[in-house]
């Protein structure tokens, strides 16, 4: 009788499943709430420290939009840059990877975040779950 030793040392490529539009929309809504919570917290801090004049100066449509953009950029750069996911992605069990399935570099995240500022980026999801900020940065959102 011949003895055969089976090797258990083999590797398989992980299967990446792209997050669908429903999860992507949930990510957007949760992350938007997180950014609005940051703006609210900033307002509370300004009011508590007696900075009413500065707080009143922020009651301007253009400045409000700029503040939202600045905090959005900071939020996405920090969360995706450090953790590969935002609060929305944590709750929907998704994460950002490169098109090759690797952890994105800071440059990839920077490109991804810059494309989010484009006003019509959200419309790029109408036909596909692969938006401009994904395709232009060679990244994608996958399920865990």
PDB file of C-alpha atoms in Angstrom:
ATOM      1  CA  UNK A   1       0.000   0.000   0.000  1.00  0.00           C
ATOM      2  CA  UNK A   2       1.350   3.378  -1.025  1.00  0.00           C
ATOM      3  CA  UNK A   3       1.251   6.242   1.474  1.00  0.00           C
ATOM      4  CA  UNK A   4       0.313   9.655   0.160  1.00  0.00           C
ATOM      5  CA  UNK A   5       0.855  12.805   2.146  1.00  0.00           C
ATOM      6  CA  UNK A   6      -1.533  15.594   1.326  1.00  0.00           C
ATOM      7  CA  UNK A   7      -0.192  19.063   1.657  1.00  0.00           C
ATOM      8  CA  UNK A   8      -2.490  21.462   3.462  1.00  0.00           C
ATOM      9  CA  UNK A   9      -0.310  24.392   2.487  1.00  0.00           C
ATOM     10  CA  UNK A  10      -2.114  25.973  -0.380  1.00  0.00           C
ATOM     11  CA  UNK A  11      -3.373  29.445  -0.908  1.00  0.00           C
ATOM     12  CA  UNK A  12      -6.521  30.708  -2.452  1.00  0.00           C
ATOM     13  CA  UNK A  13      -7.261  34.191  -3.621  1.00  0.00           C
ATOM     14  CA  UNK A  14      -9.888  35.923  -1.513  1.00  0.00           C
ATOM     15  CA  UNK A  15     -13.120  36.576  -3.323  1.00  0.00           C
ATOM     16  CA  UNK A  16     -14.047  40.244  -3.365  1.00  0.00           C
ATOM     17  CA  UNK A  17     -17.722  41.070  -3.630  1.00  0.00           C
ATOM     18  CA  UNK A  18     -18.418  44.662  -4.559  1.00  0.00           C
ATOM     19  CA  UNK A  19     -20.890  46.489  -2.370  1.00  0.00           C
ATOM     20  CA  UNK A  20     -24.162  47.137  -4.128  1.00  0.00           C
ATOM     21  CA  UNK A  21     -25.988  50.425  -4.536  1.00  0.00           C
ATOM     22  CA  UNK A  22     -28.070  49.890  -1.399  1.00  0.00           C
ATOM     23  CA  UNK A  23     -25.017  49.587   0.832  1.00  0.00           C
ATOM     24  CA  UNK A  24     -23.340  52.465  -0.962  1.00  0.00           C
ATOM     25  CA  UNK A  25     -26.398  54.676  -0.363  1.00  0.00           C
ATOM     26  CA  UNK A  26     -26.458  53.637   3.301  1.00  0.00           C
ATOM     27  CA  UNK A  27     -22.758  54.548   3.547  1.00  0.00           C
ATOM     28  CA  UNK A  28     -23.464  57.986   2.084  1.00  0.00           C
ATOM     29  CA  UNK A  29     -26.373  58.667   4.434  1.00  0.00           C
ATOM     30  CA  UNK A  30     -24.530  57.500   7.563  1.00  0.00           C
ATOM     31  CA  UNK A  31     -21.366  59.394   6.622  1.00  0.00           C
ATOM     32  CA  UNK A  32     -23.369  62.550   5.880  1.00  0.00           C
ATOM     33  CA  UNK A  33     -24.977  62.285   9.325  1.00  0.00           C
ATOM     34  CA  UNK A  34     -21.514  61.889  10.864  1.00  0.00           C
ATOM     35  CA  UNK A  35     -20.283  65.020   9.079  1.00  0.00           C
ATOM     36  CA  UNK A  36     -23.372  66.993  10.150  1.00  0.00           C
ATOM     37  CA  UNK A  37     -22.753  65.785  13.718  1.00  0.00           C
ATOM     38  CA  UNK A  38     -19.202  67.159  13.460  1.00  0.00           C
ATOM     39  CA  UNK A  39     -20.587  70.522  12.308  1.00  0.00           C
ATOM     40  CA  UNK A  40     -23.105  70.509  15.158  1.00  0.00           C
ATOM     41  CA  UNK A  41     -20.324  69.658  17.619  1.00  0.00           C
ATOM     42  CA  UNK A  42     -18.227  72.522  16.269  1.00  0.00           C
ATOM     43  CA  UNK A  43     -21.189  74.857  16.818  1.00  0.00           C
ATOM     44  CA  UNK A  44     -21.602  73.623  20.390  1.00  0.00           C
ATOM     45  CA  UNK A  45     -17.894  74.162  21.097  1.00  0.00           C
ATOM     46  CA  UNK A  46     -17.958  77.661  19.585  1.00  0.00           C
ATOM     47  CA  UNK A  47     -21.043  78.573  21.626  1.00  0.00           C
ATOM     48  CA  UNK A  48     -19.607  77.106  24.841  1.00  0.00           C
ATOM     49  CA  UNK A  49     -16.356  79.039  24.435  1.00  0.00           C
ATOM     50  CA  UNK A  50     -18.080  82.370  23.813  1.00  0.00           C
ATOM     51  CA  UNK A  51     -17.354  82.524  20.093  1.00  0.00           C
ATOM     52  CA  UNK A  52     -20.841  83.703  19.117  1.00  0.00           C
ATOM     53  CA  UNK A  53     -19.451  86.221  16.609  1.00  0.00           C
ATOM     54  CA  UNK A  54     -17.578  83.462  14.780  1.00  0.00           C
ATOM     55  CA  UNK A  55     -20.615  81.220  14.984  1.00  0.00           C
ATOM     56  CA  UNK A  56     -22.823  83.988  13.544  1.00  0.00           C
ATOM     57  CA  UNK A  57     -20.348  84.546  10.702  1.00  0.00           C
ATOM     58  CA  UNK A  58     -20.782  80.898   9.695  1.00  0.00           C
ATOM     59  CA  UNK A  59     -24.488  81.587   9.065  1.00  0.00           C
ATOM     60  CA  UNK A  60     -23.742  82.233   5.409  1.00  0.00           C
ATOM     61  CA  UNK A  61     -24.661  79.866   2.567  1.00  0.00           C
ATOM     62  CA  UNK A  62     -21.206  79.926   0.969  1.00  0.00           C
ATOM     63  CA  UNK A  63     -19.343  79.513   4.264  1.00  0.00           C
ATOM     64  CA  UNK A  64     -21.676  76.698   5.308  1.00  0.00           C
ATOM     65  CA  UNK A  65     -20.913  74.842   2.072  1.00  0.00           C
ATOM     66  CA  UNK A  66     -17.178  75.445   2.435  1.00  0.00           C
ATOM     67  CA  UNK A  67     -17.269  74.186   6.024  1.00  0.00           C
ATOM     68  CA  UNK A  68     -19.137  71.065   4.891  1.00  0.00           C
ATOM     69  CA  UNK A  69     -16.557  70.449   2.137  1.00  0.00           C
ATOM     70  CA  UNK A  70     -13.578  70.972   4.462  1.00  0.00           C
ATOM     71  CA  UNK A  71     -14.990  68.683   7.158  1.00  0.00           C
ATOM     72  CA  UNK A  72     -16.002  66.088   4.537  1.00  0.00           C
ATOM     73  CA  UNK A  73     -12.494  66.029   3.094  1.00  0.00           C
ATOM     74  CA  UNK A  74     -10.985  65.720   6.581  1.00  0.00           C
ATOM     75  CA  UNK A  75     -13.471  62.981   7.535  1.00  0.00           C
ATOM     76  CA  UNK A  76     -12.858  60.831   4.452  1.00  0.00           C
ATOM     77  CA  UNK A  77      -9.085  61.347   4.416  1.00  0.00           C
ATOM     78  CA  UNK A  78      -8.737  60.413   8.079  1.00  0.00           C
ATOM     79  CA  UNK A  79     -11.232  57.547   8.193  1.00  0.00           C
ATOM     80  CA  UNK A  80     -10.421  55.892   4.862  1.00  0.00           C
ATOM     81  CA  UNK A  81      -6.742  56.810   5.027  1.00  0.00           C
ATOM     82  CA  UNK A  82      -6.183  55.306   8.468  1.00  0.00           C
ATOM     83  CA  UNK A  83      -8.810  52.589   8.666  1.00  0.00           C
ATOM     84  CA  UNK A  84      -9.877  51.865   5.069  1.00  0.00           C
ATOM     85  CA  UNK A  85     -13.459  52.534   6.071  1.00  0.00           C
ATOM     86  CA  UNK A  86     -15.756  55.238   7.366  1.00  0.00           C
ATOM     87  CA  UNK A  87     -18.456  55.004  10.013  1.00  0.00           C
ATOM     88  CA  UNK A  88     -20.935  54.121   7.267  1.00  0.00           C
ATOM     89  CA  UNK A  89     -18.677  51.368   5.954  1.00  0.00           C
ATOM     90  CA  UNK A  90     -18.169  49.993   9.463  1.00  0.00           C
ATOM     91  CA  UNK A  91     -21.932  49.753   9.989  1.00  0.00           C
ATOM     92  CA  UNK A  92     -22.603  48.230   6.552  1.00  0.00           C
ATOM     93  CA  UNK A  93     -19.572  45.917   6.826  1.00  0.00           C
ATOM     94  CA  UNK A  94     -17.815  47.234   3.751  1.00  0.00           C
ATOM     95  CA  UNK A  95     -14.322  48.594   3.098  1.00  0.00           C
ATOM     96  CA  UNK A  96     -12.265  50.356   0.464  1.00  0.00           C
ATOM     97  CA  UNK A  97      -9.683  48.384  -1.517  1.00  0.00           C
ATOM     98  CA  UNK A  98      -7.742  48.978  -4.706  1.00  0.00           C
ATOM     99  CA  UNK A  99      -8.919  47.356  -7.914  1.00  0.00           C
ATOM    100  CA  UNK A 100      -6.350  44.637  -7.130  1.00  0.00           C
ATOM    101  CA  UNK A 101      -7.907  44.021  -3.709  1.00  0.00           C
ATOM    102  CA  UNK A 102      -5.103  45.652  -1.720  1.00  0.00           C
ATOM    103  CA  UNK A 103      -5.221  48.364   0.921  1.00  0.00           C
ATOM    104  CA  UNK A 104      -5.237  51.732  -0.875  1.00  0.00           C
ATOM    105  CA  UNK A 105      -2.295  54.086  -0.484  1.00  0.00           C
ATOM    106  CA  UNK A 106      -2.753  57.579   0.919  1.00  0.00           C
ATOM    107  CA  UNK A 107      -2.470  58.871  -2.670  1.00  0.00           C
ATOM    108  CA  UNK A 108      -5.361  56.613  -3.722  1.00  0.00           C
ATOM    109  CA  UNK A 109      -7.474  57.905  -0.838  1.00  0.00           C
ATOM    110  CA  UNK A 110      -6.518  61.501  -1.653  1.00  0.00           C
ATOM    111  CA  UNK A 111      -7.663  61.052  -5.280  1.00  0.00           C
ATOM    112  CA  UNK A 112     -10.818  59.290  -4.106  1.00  0.00           C
ATOM    113  CA  UNK A 113     -11.625  62.121  -1.705  1.00  0.00           C
ATOM    114  CA  UNK A 114     -10.892  64.851  -4.260  1.00  0.00           C
ATOM    115  CA  UNK A 115     -13.350  63.283  -6.712  1.00  0.00           C
ATOM    116  CA  UNK A 116     -16.058  63.336  -4.046  1.00  0.00           C
ATOM    117  CA  UNK A 117     -16.009  67.140  -4.217  1.00  0.00           C
ATOM    118  CA  UNK A 118     -17.224  67.071  -7.835  1.00  0.00           C
ATOM    119  CA  UNK A 119     -20.858  68.191  -7.539  1.00  0.00           C
ATOM    120  CA  UNK A 120     -22.223  65.465  -9.837  1.00  0.00           C
ATOM    121  CA  UNK A 121     -20.258  62.567  -8.341  1.00  0.00           C
ATOM    122  CA  UNK A 122     -23.448  61.179  -6.804  1.00  0.00           C
ATOM    123  CA  UNK A 123     -25.075  60.978 -10.233  1.00  0.00           C
ATOM    124  CA  UNK A 124     -22.303  58.665 -11.410  1.00  0.00           C
ATOM    125  CA  UNK A 125     -23.970  55.902  -9.375  1.00  0.00           C
ATOM    126  CA  UNK A 126     -27.247  55.988 -11.286  1.00  0.00           C
ATOM    127  CA  UNK A 127     -26.329  53.195 -13.665  1.00  0.00           C
ATOM    128  CA  UNK A 128     -23.658  51.385 -11.681  1.00  0.00           C
ATOM    129  CA  UNK A 129     -22.397  50.990  -8.118  1.00  0.00           C
ATOM    130  CA  UNK A 130     -18.996  52.115  -9.370  1.00  0.00           C
ATOM    131  CA  UNK A 131     -18.878  55.914  -9.055  1.00  0.00           C
ATOM    132  CA  UNK A 132     -16.380  58.436 -10.328  1.00  0.00           C
ATOM    133  CA  UNK A 133     -14.530  58.595  -7.035  1.00  0.00           C
ATOM    134  CA  UNK A 134     -14.029  54.818  -7.353  1.00  0.00           C
ATOM    135  CA  UNK A 135     -13.056  54.638 -11.013  1.00  0.00           C
ATOM    136  CA  UNK A 136     -10.804  57.706 -11.007  1.00  0.00           C
ATOM    137  CA  UNK A 137      -8.843  56.474  -7.986  1.00  0.00           C
ATOM    138  CA  UNK A 138      -8.747  52.777  -9.035  1.00  0.00           C
ATOM    139  CA  UNK A 139     -10.519  51.767  -5.836  1.00  0.00           C
ATOM    140  CA  UNK A 140     -13.754  50.021  -5.006  1.00  0.00           C
ATOM    141  CA  UNK A 141     -15.939  49.309  -2.003  1.00  0.00           C
ATOM    142  CA  UNK A 142     -16.285  45.641  -1.162  1.00  0.00           C
ATOM    143  CA  UNK A 143     -18.266  43.668   1.401  1.00  0.00           C
ATOM    144  CA  UNK A 144     -16.399  42.151   4.321  1.00  0.00           C
TER     145      UNK A 144
END
